[in-house]
Amino acid sequence: MINRWSDADAEEFAADYDGKCGRALALRAYSARLLGADRRLVLHGGGNTSVKDKHRNILGEAIEAVFVKASGADIAEIGPEGHVGLDLNYLREFAAIEAMSDEAMINEFRTHMFSSNAPTPSVETLLHVFLPFKYIDHTHADAILTLANQADSEKLIKEALGPDVLTVEYQTPGFKLAKAVLAAFNKRRHCKAIVLLHHGIVTWGDTARDSYGLMIELVTAAEQFIKKHTAIQPKRHVSTSPDEARRRYIKIAPILRGLLAGASGSEDSPFNRVIIKPLIDSDTLDYTDCGIGRETALTPPVTSDYLIRTKAYPLWIDALNYDDMDVLRAQLSSAIGDYKMRYEEYLTTHAQKMGGEISRFDSIPRVLYIEGIGVVCSGRDIESATIAADITSQSIEIKSAIAAMGRDYEGISEEDIFAMEYRTYQHAKLGVSDEPPLARETAIITGAAGAIGSAIARELLLNGCHVAVTDLPGQRLDSLYEELHIQFGLRVMAVPMDVTDPVSVSGACGKVVERWGGLDIVIVNAGIAMVASLSEMSIEAFRKLERVNIDGTLIVIAEAARHFAFQRTGGDIILISTKNVFSPSANFGAYSVTKAAAHQVARIASLELAGIGVRVNMVAPDGVFSDGARRSGLWEEIGPDRMRARGLDEKGLEDYYKGRNLLKSRVTASHVARAVLFFAARQTPTTGATIPVDGGLPDAVPR
Ligand code: ZN
């Protein structure tokens, strides 16, 4: 483990915050980031850090203060403002109190912070308060967890880290743990650090550099000790290759995702879907295929900190039958059904012991170990699924390391697991209350690089959806992806695709399945236009429009239909139609004819797919010319011609279109996107319907 501290960087960091916060707090944030930079020390929002300093209040008085990392904040990116300032002397008095609920503790924190709108500080705030040191660092380092999850952990830790490192038995993080740490510390006030069994390590120092340095020194000592005591093991048998596992995964993912979807309780949108993410690599496959996994995957987690992400226990699934999809579906269904039952039992037993009602999570597994595939993690969005996957990866590494030491894994008790999984403090980290309407959904948009397609992508992404933008390969698609990726991260992907080629379409859908597990919303938007009178139209040019506008619609809808039938959680198809379907234009026949056929394909799909819960609707805009700098294909085709025909410039032509509708409105790509959102969010029980987005054109009213 390398010590990343640099005096020059620390000074530069502190200088950036000069005048905005105290130097002590700035250096606190600097070294917290160093901890966050190493995934072997902390993962996603784990670990916490503090510094004690003075706070000057509005009366000019200097108050003893402790600044503690905000609950759930990611220390890899933390700044001084990510540490919440609290009244240290007041909180110190809590050492005399016997017991305190999470609710009472949060209330005390929130009423004794220096800023009314700061986030709630870490659940381990009182541990930082009770220990009398300037800087305190706490991590859940892999090497420490490897030593702290064994039968004789205390002895091992003494051997590895020396006699001056104190060990404290597992306690539920929060008030109880802080009290236990204080009691142990008071008996050995000259100890140099504390290992919390089944949890992590706490170091301290007079300076940020000392506290961080000690952390690195001790974790390195633990790593070296493990290395020395690891027997080199012969591989027990050959596991599935990652390529083969990935092929299997793509085959089963939609079934799995369908089975993991819970009931939402809403008739309009009956499924509470999940996003799934696979963990397929040779280390994971060695674990699931070679015996260690079967022995240890279902043992308690390596630390209780991430239980809200992974649930108390994962699900283990034996090798599946890939030759018969019906048998495979039945195998998965019964495994998930058993899991739900066991999880309900676990909840009922422990809720009764706690003597009260709890607000329950769903009973759907978050982590599934599948022999011959690896691990599949689920969450309400790709971020949650990714966090669960990273935590599982850490767990596999630690449990494998203990096995390689020739030792037995020993985790915390089920009571302790439950106490941590169901607590106010942890639930708040999930932010369930602010879930956007399409958080659990995935969409694919054809022709996304154009004006309307890109506006739809943005609208769906803003509403929490995972969006695959597809178009012909090239710079337009690449630049759209780059633009969206900056803002929406893991929730956007770009897939080059040709709607006229069934192989290309099904390949693109496979890529979406591999990334997010399945597909829920299909936006059929790709289309091309041509200006020509019937008498002058070239049949080859007409055929080109047929291929994109009609064949493309049919191929994409057919692929979606097969996928939805396989996934069994309904779905939505939305076709971007046109006002020309209802009110065609002269010299624009090829477009009007082919779009009318596409429109009819969608209407027929609404009849055929209603039985499996799939809705098919249409949005019919009048001319949309651009979305910001992004020109529509329609404009590129007809703009110059129409300008010439009417003797207008660009602005004049837009005004002409505006002037011809009842509302005298300019129709934009965003308007079209909002109509798409209306259908995608399933606001009404509607299928086979068309929303005109045209400012009111009496000739073009759908009929
Ligand atoms: Zn912790």
XYZ file of C-alpha atoms and ligand atoms in Angstrom:
704
model
C 0.000 0.000 0.000
C 1.574 3.295 -1.000
C 1.570 6.425 1.136
C 0.155 9.071 -1.193
C 0.817 12.055 1.059
C 2.678 14.927 -0.583
C 3.570 18.076 1.395
C 3.442 20.167 -1.762
C 0.001 18.856 -2.787
C -1.310 19.277 0.760
C -0.149 22.908 0.806
C -1.654 23.576 -2.592
C -4.959 22.020 -1.523
C -5.009 24.085 1.689
C -4.163 27.249 -0.266
C -7.201 26.671 -2.506
C -9.423 26.857 0.564
C -7.590 29.725 2.233
C -10.176 32.086 3.714
C -13.015 29.643 3.074
C -12.274 27.295 5.986
C -9.615 26.670 8.612
C -6.312 25.130 7.559
C -6.896 22.106 9.810
C -10.160 21.291 8.044
C -8.637 21.785 4.587
C -5.839 19.329 5.390
C -8.476 16.983 6.813
C -10.240 16.942 3.459
C -6.946 16.486 1.612
C -5.980 13.318 3.498
C -9.568 11.988 3.447
C -9.312 12.071 -0.350
C -6.073 10.120 -0.194
C -7.895 7.371 1.703
C -10.708 7.480 -0.842
C -8.243 7.127 -3.715
C -7.487 3.507 -2.760
C -10.290 1.002 -3.176
C -8.483 -1.404 -0.860
C -9.167 1.108 1.957
C -12.739 2.267 1.339
C -15.550 1.698 -1.146
C -18.517 3.896 -2.112
C -19.383 6.179 0.796
C -17.597 3.920 3.292
C -15.085 5.013 5.931
C -15.136 8.306 7.773
C -12.806 11.039 8.892
C -12.778 13.928 11.370
C -10.794 16.818 12.776
C -11.248 18.811 15.983
C -10.793 22.554 15.728
C -12.285 25.858 16.842
C -15.443 27.301 15.301
C -16.068 31.046 15.594
C -19.757 31.789 16.090
C -21.681 34.941 15.199
C -20.874 36.476 18.606
C -17.189 36.087 17.884
C -16.746 33.307 20.437
C -14.395 30.427 19.627
C -16.217 27.142 20.244
C -14.676 23.659 20.477
C -15.811 21.886 17.339
C -15.582 18.522 15.647
C -15.902 18.282 11.854
C -17.086 14.809 10.791
C -17.634 13.386 7.314
C -21.270 13.623 6.180
C -23.184 10.327 6.206
C -22.843 8.484 2.897
C -20.475 11.081 1.377
C -17.782 9.635 -0.877
C -14.416 10.527 0.625
C -12.702 10.077 -2.724
C -14.150 13.445 -3.764
C -14.763 15.106 -0.420
C -13.932 18.752 0.289
C -13.926 20.640 3.586
C -17.675 21.270 3.162
C -18.219 17.481 3.170
C -17.298 17.514 6.861
C -20.105 18.686 9.137
C -19.163 21.004 12.046
C -20.734 20.158 15.441
C -20.576 21.396 19.036
C -17.867 19.105 20.478
C -18.271 19.869 24.194
C -22.007 19.244 24.122
C -21.654 15.911 22.294
C -18.895 14.744 24.664
C -21.470 14.713 27.469
C -23.231 11.812 25.713
C -20.577 9.464 27.073
C -22.574 9.517 30.325
C -25.829 8.386 28.663
C -26.689 4.651 28.718
C -28.657 4.214 25.495
C -29.813 6.362 22.587
C -31.929 5.610 19.526
C -30.808 6.568 16.008
C -33.683 9.034 15.810
C -32.657 10.780 19.054
C -29.004 10.798 17.979
C -29.794 12.312 14.569
C -31.957 14.921 16.273
C -29.108 15.886 18.616
C -26.665 16.105 15.708
C -28.993 18.205 13.624
C -29.718 20.611 16.467
C -26.032 21.006 17.337
C -24.529 21.604 13.910
C -23.117 24.992 12.913
C -24.911 25.073 9.602
C -28.656 24.435 9.429
C -28.540 23.054 5.904
C -25.499 20.785 6.233
C -26.095 17.078 5.657
C -26.406 14.703 8.618
C -22.944 13.678 9.849
C -21.708 10.071 9.824
C -23.356 7.417 12.000
C -19.944 7.055 13.664
C -19.775 10.725 14.714
C -19.740 9.885 18.441
C -16.745 7.587 17.992
C -14.886 10.615 16.608
C -16.224 12.765 19.444
C -15.290 10.394 22.289
C -11.703 9.651 21.180
C -9.552 12.605 22.335
C -7.468 13.064 19.166
C -7.133 15.930 16.720
C -7.332 13.857 13.508
C -9.124 10.488 13.271
C -9.277 8.225 10.198
C -11.543 5.201 9.903
C -11.580 2.720 7.005
C -12.866 -0.741 6.158
C -9.569 -1.838 4.598
C -9.603 -5.216 2.812
C -6.534 -6.521 4.634
C -7.942 -5.565 8.039
C -11.277 -7.223 7.225
C -9.397 -10.347 6.142
C -7.816 -10.594 9.591
C -10.872 -9.354 11.512
C -13.309 -11.980 10.178
C -11.739 -15.158 11.531
C -12.236 -17.257 14.654
C -9.011 -16.079 16.306
C -8.987 -12.554 14.880
C -7.777 -10.911 18.081
C -4.652 -13.044 18.228
C -3.962 -12.662 14.496
C -4.245 -8.885 14.674
C -1.799 -8.733 17.592
C 0.638 -10.845 15.618
C 0.211 -8.776 12.472
C 0.007 -5.234 13.877
C 1.771 -5.486 17.220
C 0.600 -5.326 20.833
C -0.198 -1.586 20.797
C -3.162 -2.015 18.493
C -6.340 -2.521 20.494
C -9.156 -4.781 19.262
C -12.824 -4.158 20.076
C -15.552 -6.804 19.662
C -18.236 -6.167 17.035
C -20.872 -3.616 18.021
C -23.593 -2.010 15.929
C -22.056 1.162 14.481
C -23.407 4.326 16.097
C -23.978 5.039 19.766
C -23.270 1.485 20.988
C -20.003 1.212 19.094
C -18.844 4.654 20.238
C -19.476 3.672 23.882
C -17.702 0.320 23.466
C -14.686 1.994 21.842
C -14.499 4.610 24.608
C -14.655 1.928 27.338
C -11.908 -0.134 25.681
C -9.773 2.935 25.044
C -10.072 4.122 28.668
C -8.515 0.847 29.794
C -5.581 1.163 27.346
C -5.087 4.878 26.800
C -1.618 4.385 25.326
C -2.741 2.199 22.438
C -1.862 3.554 18.984
C -4.866 2.423 16.925
C -8.024 0.321 17.209
C -9.245 -2.563 15.066
C -13.017 -3.013 15.191
C -13.666 -6.730 14.660
C -15.824 -7.554 11.601
C -15.804 -3.857 10.756
C -12.584 -1.897 10.163
C -9.779 0.144 11.686
C -9.392 3.523 13.417
C -6.127 5.503 13.448
C -5.337 8.960 14.794
C -2.656 11.615 15.046
C -1.873 15.229 15.894
C -1.623 16.005 12.191
C -3.539 14.849 9.125
C -0.290 13.416 7.813
C 0.378 11.326 10.958
C -3.112 9.853 11.145
C -3.118 8.968 7.451
C 0.451 7.653 7.599
C -0.409 5.342 10.483
C -3.380 3.996 8.524
C -1.147 3.148 5.571
C 1.524 1.662 7.833
C -0.912 -0.650 9.653
C -2.831 -1.758 6.582
C 0.481 -2.494 4.844
C 1.562 -4.572 7.855
C -1.717 -6.507 7.637
C -1.198 -7.094 3.895
C 2.316 -8.384 4.459
C 1.181 -10.663 7.253
C -1.527 -12.156 5.021
C 0.945 -12.667 2.206
C 3.354 -14.467 4.534
C 0.613 -16.781 5.773
C -0.938 -17.588 2.412
C -0.296 -21.075 1.147
C 0.061 -21.200 -2.629
C -2.849 -23.326 -3.664
C -3.129 -25.463 -6.766
C -6.213 -24.572 -8.798
C -8.894 -27.111 -7.916
C -10.565 -27.377 -11.283
C -11.072 -25.334 -14.399
C -13.834 -22.747 -14.118
C -16.048 -21.361 -16.892
C -14.257 -18.923 -19.221
C -15.417 -15.289 -18.925
C -16.454 -15.294 -22.625
C -18.661 -18.321 -22.199
C -20.121 -16.890 -18.968
C -20.920 -13.629 -20.754
C -22.679 -15.468 -23.599
C -24.782 -17.327 -21.066
C -25.528 -14.142 -19.186
C -26.855 -12.298 -22.250
C -29.101 -15.280 -22.913
C -30.663 -15.306 -19.453
C -30.509 -11.653 -18.342
C -34.005 -10.573 -19.517
C -35.592 -13.636 -17.852
C -33.688 -12.908 -14.676
C -34.550 -9.224 -14.756
C -38.197 -10.050 -15.376
C -38.268 -12.424 -12.411
C -36.579 -9.851 -10.168
C -39.186 -7.171 -10.944
C -41.514 -6.721 -7.992
C -45.141 -5.650 -8.035
C -45.466 -1.870 -7.850
C -49.105 -1.795 -6.757
C -49.972 0.518 -9.679
C -52.272 -0.765 -12.407
C -50.810 1.543 -15.039
C -47.209 0.620 -14.353
C -47.407 -2.714 -12.545
C -43.702 -3.556 -12.247
C -41.053 -2.285 -9.896
C -38.191 -3.133 -12.190
C -34.512 -3.366 -11.318
C -31.326 -2.765 -13.240
C -28.911 -5.682 -13.176
C -25.162 -5.683 -13.570
C -23.008 -8.774 -14.041
C -19.664 -9.385 -12.397
C -17.950 -11.698 -14.852
C -14.182 -12.159 -14.658
C -11.866 -15.065 -13.956
C -11.502 -14.322 -10.199
C -15.271 -14.266 -9.758
C -15.704 -17.431 -11.819
C -12.974 -19.191 -9.830
C -14.990 -18.329 -6.742
C -18.414 -19.432 -8.040
C -17.177 -22.534 -9.862
C -14.472 -23.981 -7.610
C -16.039 -24.799 -4.271
C -14.970 -21.795 -2.118
C -18.021 -19.870 -3.287
C -20.442 -22.612 -2.406
C -18.859 -22.814 1.071
C -18.647 -19.108 1.881
C -20.929 -17.016 -0.373
C -23.863 -17.369 2.029
C -21.844 -16.598 5.161
C -22.383 -13.134 6.720
C -20.947 -10.040 4.997
C -17.354 -8.940 5.668
C -18.542 -5.643 7.163
C -22.014 -4.505 8.155
C -21.625 -1.121 6.536
C -23.011 -2.019 3.122
C -25.954 -4.194 4.097
C -28.424 -1.717 2.687
C -26.776 -2.225 -0.692
C -26.445 -5.999 -0.683
C -29.096 -7.195 1.812
C -28.337 -9.612 4.636
C -27.715 -12.575 2.357
C -27.093 -13.166 -1.316
C -28.793 -15.858 -3.404
C -26.828 -18.886 -4.566
C -27.952 -20.567 -7.800
C -26.510 -23.887 -8.996
C -25.504 -24.465 -12.621
C -28.432 -23.779 -14.986
C -29.783 -25.745 -17.926
C -28.983 -23.598 -20.972
C -30.425 -26.062 -23.484
C -34.022 -25.562 -22.465
C -35.163 -22.008 -21.739
C -38.378 -23.168 -20.056
C -36.463 -25.364 -17.637
C -34.006 -22.529 -17.047
C -36.831 -20.069 -16.351
C -38.342 -22.519 -13.870
C -34.948 -23.002 -12.157
C -34.462 -19.249 -11.741
C -38.033 -18.668 -10.694
C -37.930 -21.270 -7.954
C -34.559 -20.018 -6.655
C -35.832 -16.437 -6.463
C -39.146 -17.591 -4.951
C -37.276 -19.489 -2.210
C -35.102 -16.478 -1.525
C -38.108 -14.192 -1.104
C -39.696 -16.638 1.331
C -36.524 -16.971 3.390
C -36.045 -13.221 3.430
C -39.609 -12.677 4.661
C -38.987 -15.239 7.434
C -35.778 -13.483 8.435
C -37.610 -10.163 8.613
C -40.528 -11.500 10.602
C -38.290 -13.302 13.121
C -36.093 -10.312 13.787
C -38.835 -7.688 13.683
C -40.614 -9.661 16.408
C -37.427 -9.867 18.472
C -37.004 -6.118 18.151
C -40.607 -5.930 19.310
C -41.962 -3.655 16.668
C -43.030 -2.807 13.187
C -40.336 -2.040 10.651
C -40.686 -0.352 7.309
C -39.688 -3.271 5.101
C -37.490 -3.321 2.059
C -38.642 -5.452 -0.844
C -37.663 -9.145 -0.680
C -35.716 -9.178 -3.943
C -32.097 -10.376 -3.789
C -29.459 -7.757 -4.567
C -26.607 -10.206 -5.129
C -26.978 -13.487 -7.029
C -24.082 -15.937 -7.252
C -24.668 -18.174 -10.269
C -22.428 -21.156 -10.887
C -21.106 -20.967 -14.450
C -21.914 -17.248 -14.854
C -20.376 -15.382 -11.922
C -22.324 -12.783 -9.966
C -25.318 -10.658 -10.945
C -26.165 -7.607 -8.833
C -29.453 -5.716 -8.839
C -30.456 -2.227 -7.811
C -32.957 0.491 -8.550
C -30.512 1.991 -11.058
C -27.122 1.204 -12.547
C -25.357 3.131 -9.793
C -26.914 1.008 -7.020
C -26.233 -2.197 -8.951
C -22.616 -1.111 -9.505
C -22.134 -0.367 -5.799
C -23.513 -3.827 -4.934
C -21.137 -5.352 -7.511
C -18.080 -3.552 -6.100
C -18.971 -4.607 -2.560
C -19.455 -8.197 -3.709
C -16.110 -8.107 -5.463
C -14.486 -7.029 -2.191
C -16.304 -9.773 -0.313
C -15.123 -12.431 -2.782
C -11.555 -11.183 -2.482
C -11.585 -11.255 1.318
C -13.311 -14.618 1.660
C -10.961 -16.117 -0.962
C -7.929 -14.648 0.862
C -9.033 -16.246 4.147
C -9.493 -19.593 2.395
C -6.039 -19.224 0.826
C -4.614 -18.722 4.348
C -6.108 -22.141 5.098
C -8.453 -20.581 7.670
C -12.167 -20.377 8.290
C -14.282 -17.321 7.702
C -16.286 -16.110 10.687
C -18.721 -13.227 10.308
C -21.158 -11.384 12.566
C -24.395 -12.847 13.940
C -27.753 -12.598 12.213
C -29.041 -10.314 15.001
C -26.232 -7.898 14.259
C -26.883 -8.131 10.537
C -30.540 -7.307 10.982
C -29.787 -4.462 13.392
C -27.637 -2.831 10.718
C -29.826 -3.582 7.707
C -32.897 -2.069 9.313
C -32.005 1.240 10.811
C -33.062 4.784 10.169
C -29.548 6.007 9.563
C -28.772 3.558 6.817
C -32.100 3.863 5.019
C -31.629 7.601 4.690
C -28.529 6.924 2.538
C -30.620 5.259 -0.151
C -32.678 8.373 -0.863
C -35.732 6.249 -1.741
C -38.115 9.167 -1.439
C -36.643 11.114 -4.347
C -36.623 8.324 -6.934
C -37.302 9.799 -10.397
C -40.209 8.271 -12.390
C -38.092 6.268 -14.876
C -35.214 5.308 -12.519
C -35.719 1.581 -12.928
C -36.275 1.628 -16.690
C -34.131 1.281 -19.780
C -34.836 2.766 -23.208
C -33.412 2.488 -26.688
C -33.837 5.318 -29.184
C -33.320 4.845 -32.920
C -32.041 7.748 -34.986
C -30.951 9.368 -31.733
C -28.239 11.562 -33.245
C -30.824 13.816 -34.890
C -32.677 16.766 -33.376
C -35.749 14.926 -32.082
C -33.853 11.799 -31.014
C -31.318 13.719 -28.950
C -34.057 15.765 -27.256
C -35.923 12.561 -26.352
C -32.709 11.056 -24.952
C -32.170 14.077 -22.740
C -35.781 14.145 -21.518
C -35.753 10.453 -20.567
C -32.359 10.778 -18.877
C -33.558 13.779 -16.863
C -36.347 11.549 -15.601
C -33.960 8.878 -14.351
C -34.123 6.479 -17.312
C -31.145 4.475 -18.623
C -30.873 5.372 -22.294
C -29.126 3.683 -25.222
C -28.734 6.166 -28.063
C -28.448 4.410 -31.407
C -27.830 5.649 -34.933
C -25.572 4.853 -37.848
C -21.950 4.825 -36.676
C -20.159 8.125 -36.983
C -19.264 11.470 -35.531
C -22.867 12.577 -34.897
C -23.536 9.615 -32.621
C -20.128 9.896 -30.923
C -20.551 13.566 -30.106
C -24.069 13.022 -28.729
C -22.755 10.278 -26.461
C -19.890 12.437 -25.217
C -22.271 15.281 -24.452
C -24.758 13.082 -22.568
C -22.143 10.987 -20.781
C -20.685 14.022 -19.015
C -24.047 14.772 -17.444
C -25.578 11.319 -17.003
C -22.594 8.969 -16.554
C -23.385 5.273 -16.395
C -27.021 5.816 -17.400
C -26.194 6.456 -21.036
C -24.637 4.248 -23.691
C -24.190 4.637 -27.454
C -24.681 1.707 -29.804
C -24.115 2.036 -33.547
C -27.077 0.423 -35.290
C -28.689 0.219 -38.729
C -32.476 -0.125 -38.417
C -32.724 -1.739 -41.850
C -30.557 -4.696 -40.781
C -32.197 -7.215 -38.405
C -28.786 -8.551 -37.300
C -27.612 -5.062 -36.399
C -30.830 -4.369 -34.472
C -30.722 -7.578 -32.469
C -26.992 -7.099 -31.803
C -27.662 -3.608 -30.429
C -30.429 -4.901 -28.167
C -27.989 -7.574 -26.912
C -25.533 -4.824 -25.937
C -28.234 -3.048 -23.910
C -29.148 -6.347 -22.244
C -25.504 -6.970 -21.344
C -25.166 -3.500 -19.807
C -28.468 -3.111 -17.912
C -30.190 -6.504 -18.088
C -33.087 -5.719 -20.422
C -35.200 -3.236 -22.297
C -38.449 -1.480 -21.317
C -39.017 1.469 -23.641
C -38.372 1.476 -27.377
C -38.516 4.786 -29.239
C -38.826 4.254 -32.988
C -37.564 7.549 -34.270
C -35.189 6.879 -37.180
C -36.605 8.183 -40.440
C -35.564 9.888 -43.662
C -37.316 12.332 -45.992
C -37.227 13.232 -49.689
C -38.693 16.033 -51.765
C -40.131 14.969 -55.146
C -43.473 14.970 -56.951
C -44.991 11.581 -57.776
C -44.325 12.041 -61.465
C -40.660 12.815 -60.924
C -39.933 10.391 -58.094
C -37.186 7.836 -58.679
C -38.304 4.407 -57.580
C -34.830 3.667 -56.136
C -35.038 6.754 -53.946
C -38.537 5.720 -52.865
C -37.250 2.243 -51.969
C -34.606 3.839 -49.750
C -37.324 5.605 -47.750
C -39.297 2.391 -47.594
C -36.308 0.556 -46.154
C -35.656 3.036 -43.360
C -39.168 4.265 -42.595
C -41.193 1.053 -43.046
C -38.769 -1.893 -42.832
C -36.836 -0.141 -40.064
C -39.991 0.377 -38.015
C -41.088 -3.209 -38.528
C -37.666 -4.683 -37.685
C -37.288 -2.628 -34.504
C -40.851 -3.274 -33.319
C -40.524 -7.001 -34.047
C -37.260 -7.216 -32.064
C -38.858 -5.287 -29.184
C -41.893 -7.565 -29.220
C -39.731 -10.692 -28.937
C -37.713 -9.156 -26.135
C -40.782 -8.020 -24.188
C -42.357 -11.476 -24.499
C -39.163 -13.009 -23.134
C -38.771 -10.538 -20.263
C -42.465 -10.694 -19.273
C -42.768 -7.281 -17.664
C -44.720 -5.456 -20.369
C -43.060 -2.573 -22.173
C -43.630 0.596 -24.166
C -43.104 1.339 -27.827
C -43.421 4.911 -29.010
C -43.255 5.750 -32.688
C -42.342 9.225 -33.815
C -44.945 9.634 -36.532
C -45.719 12.888 -38.371
C -48.591 15.226 -39.107
C -48.128 14.158 -42.744
C -49.740 10.809 -41.925
C -53.033 12.672 -41.454
C -52.395 15.666 -43.655
C -49.937 14.800 -46.446
C -48.072 17.426 -48.436
C -47.633 17.753 -52.168
C -44.117 16.969 -53.415
C -43.495 15.075 -50.208
C -45.182 11.828 -51.145
C -42.429 9.312 -50.424
C -42.192 10.549 -46.838
C -45.956 10.741 -46.259
C -46.588 7.283 -47.750
C -43.816 5.487 -45.875
C -44.533 7.214 -42.574
C -48.222 6.299 -42.958
C -47.183 2.662 -43.348
C -44.939 2.894 -40.272
C -47.828 4.451 -38.351
C -50.037 1.537 -39.372
C -47.378 -0.984 -38.294
C -47.401 0.634 -34.843
C -51.196 0.542 -34.635
C -51.181 -3.150 -35.483
C -48.476 -3.730 -32.874
C -50.759 -2.093 -30.304
C -53.375 -4.754 -31.111
C -50.950 -7.650 -31.077
C -48.938 -6.733 -27.988
C -51.591 -5.490 -25.540
C -51.996 -9.057 -24.289
C -48.448 -9.060 -22.885
C -48.795 -5.619 -21.314
C -47.005 -3.711 -24.062
C -48.373 -0.324 -25.074
C -47.690 1.164 -28.472
C -48.359 4.855 -29.046
C -47.478 7.525 -31.532
C -46.386 11.152 -31.389
C -47.114 13.177 -34.524
C -45.176 16.441 -34.738
C -45.248 19.113 -37.397
C -41.851 20.167 -38.795
C -39.081 20.314 -36.164
C -35.941 21.815 -37.608
C -33.353 21.624 -34.880
C -32.496 20.962 -31.284
C -29.982 23.623 -30.378
C -27.163 23.253 -32.893
C -28.349 19.790 -33.923
C -30.197 19.989 -37.252
C -32.961 17.511 -38.019
C -32.609 15.296 -41.081
C -36.014 16.576 -42.134
C -34.756 20.133 -42.197
C -31.666 19.198 -44.150
C -33.859 17.563 -46.775
C -36.748 19.949 -47.120
C -35.535 23.233 -45.614
C -33.644 24.563 -48.647
C -36.378 23.398 -51.048
C -39.206 24.957 -49.051
C -37.265 28.181 -48.622
C -36.752 28.367 -52.367
C -40.386 27.497 -53.164
C -41.734 30.160 -50.833
C -38.996 32.709 -51.335
C -38.195 32.728 -47.607
C -35.030 32.654 -45.528
C -34.533 30.206 -42.635
C -36.168 32.426 -40.038
C -38.981 33.232 -42.449
C -39.676 29.557 -43.040
C -39.857 28.852 -39.295
C -42.285 31.765 -38.970
C -44.318 30.349 -41.836
C -44.703 26.997 -40.047
C -45.520 28.798 -36.819
C -48.131 30.949 -38.486
C -50.034 28.070 -40.003
C -51.146 26.453 -36.703
C -53.995 27.515 -34.422
C -51.802 28.349 -31.448
C -49.194 30.146 -33.618
C -46.578 28.018 -31.863
C -43.129 26.999 -32.912
C -42.836 23.204 -32.484
C -39.557 22.163 -30.894
C -37.768 18.872 -30.330
C -38.348 19.327 -26.583
C -42.107 19.448 -27.172
C -41.907 16.107 -28.954
C -39.738 14.710 -26.159
C -42.290 15.720 -23.528
C -45.086 13.940 -25.402
C -42.856 10.826 -25.500
C -42.315 11.145 -21.746
C -46.075 11.260 -21.207
C -46.410 7.814 -22.781
C -43.167 6.405 -21.337
C -44.204 7.344 -17.794
C -47.561 5.617 -18.328
C -49.731 8.471 -17.127
C -52.989 7.022 -18.531
C -54.181 3.577 -19.680
C -53.635 4.369 -23.365
C -52.430 2.346 -26.338
C -52.751 2.723 -30.114
C -53.162 6.485 -29.683
C -51.515 9.498 -31.253
C -50.626 12.803 -29.624
C -50.279 15.584 -32.207
C -47.512 18.066 -31.392
C -48.260 20.688 -34.026
C -49.761 23.785 -32.395
C -53.189 22.713 -33.663
C -53.625 21.766 -37.322
C -57.313 20.989 -37.992
C -56.390 18.989 -41.113
C -54.017 16.790 -39.160
C -56.246 15.783 -36.247
C -55.758 12.001 -35.820
C -58.725 10.042 -37.053
Zn -17.264 1.929 9.714
